[in-house]
């Protein structure tokens, strides 16, 4: 009888360890990485030498953000617009203009449609759910999707 006890005992211990391992995975706490839904446009300032001290306006549908900044001393420039987290995986119109100081007509006027994609910075089972799109600005091609 003792001969049959060991295999049963080993199987019971293995089953118990497997159940505890699954329970620990399910109880894993969410991290607290924050973020916002939105659209960003990035570019290399050295490829746009005429845009020093410009005022940039980035609009996504009817939500706009305006900034005046000299990006010429940075390796990368970026402007962005925050959107409500309820926006979902929507197709949006992205419009970027840049005006030089004192100019009434934009030096740069580019538009493109983009699709917001879902992001889960803390994992799929944890909040928040964000919707983002990133574009790049190219002097020859305008606004580009990655």
mmCIF file of C-alpha atoms in Angstrom, residues 51-56 67-72 74 78-79:
data_model
loop_
_atom_site.group_PDB
_atom_site.id
_atom_site.type_symbol
_atom_site.label_atom_id
_atom_site.label_comp_id
_atom_site.label_asym_id
_atom_site.label_seq_id
_atom_site.Cartn_x
_atom_site.Cartn_y
_atom_site.Cartn_z
ATOM 1 C CA UNK A 51 10.033 77.444 -39.240
ATOM 2 C CA UNK A 52 11.981 79.104 -36.434
ATOM 3 C CA UNK A 53 9.779 80.897 -33.926
ATOM 4 C CA UNK A 54 6.601 79.681 -35.598
ATOM 5 C CA UNK A 55 3.144 79.294 -34.121
ATOM 6 C CA UNK A 56 1.865 75.771 -34.648
ATOM 7 C CA UNK A 67 1.909 76.474 -29.365
ATOM 8 C CA UNK A 68 4.626 78.985 -30.207
ATOM 9 C CA UNK A 69 8.041 77.501 -29.813
ATOM 10 C CA UNK A 70 11.492 77.543 -31.407
ATOM 11 C CA UNK A 71 12.298 73.894 -32.027
ATOM 12 C CA UNK A 72 15.494 74.700 -33.977
ATOM 13 C CA UNK A 74 16.160 70.304 -30.579
ATOM 14 C CA UNK A 78 6.519 67.444 -31.547
ATOM 15 C CA UNK A 79 3.081 68.973 -31.132
#
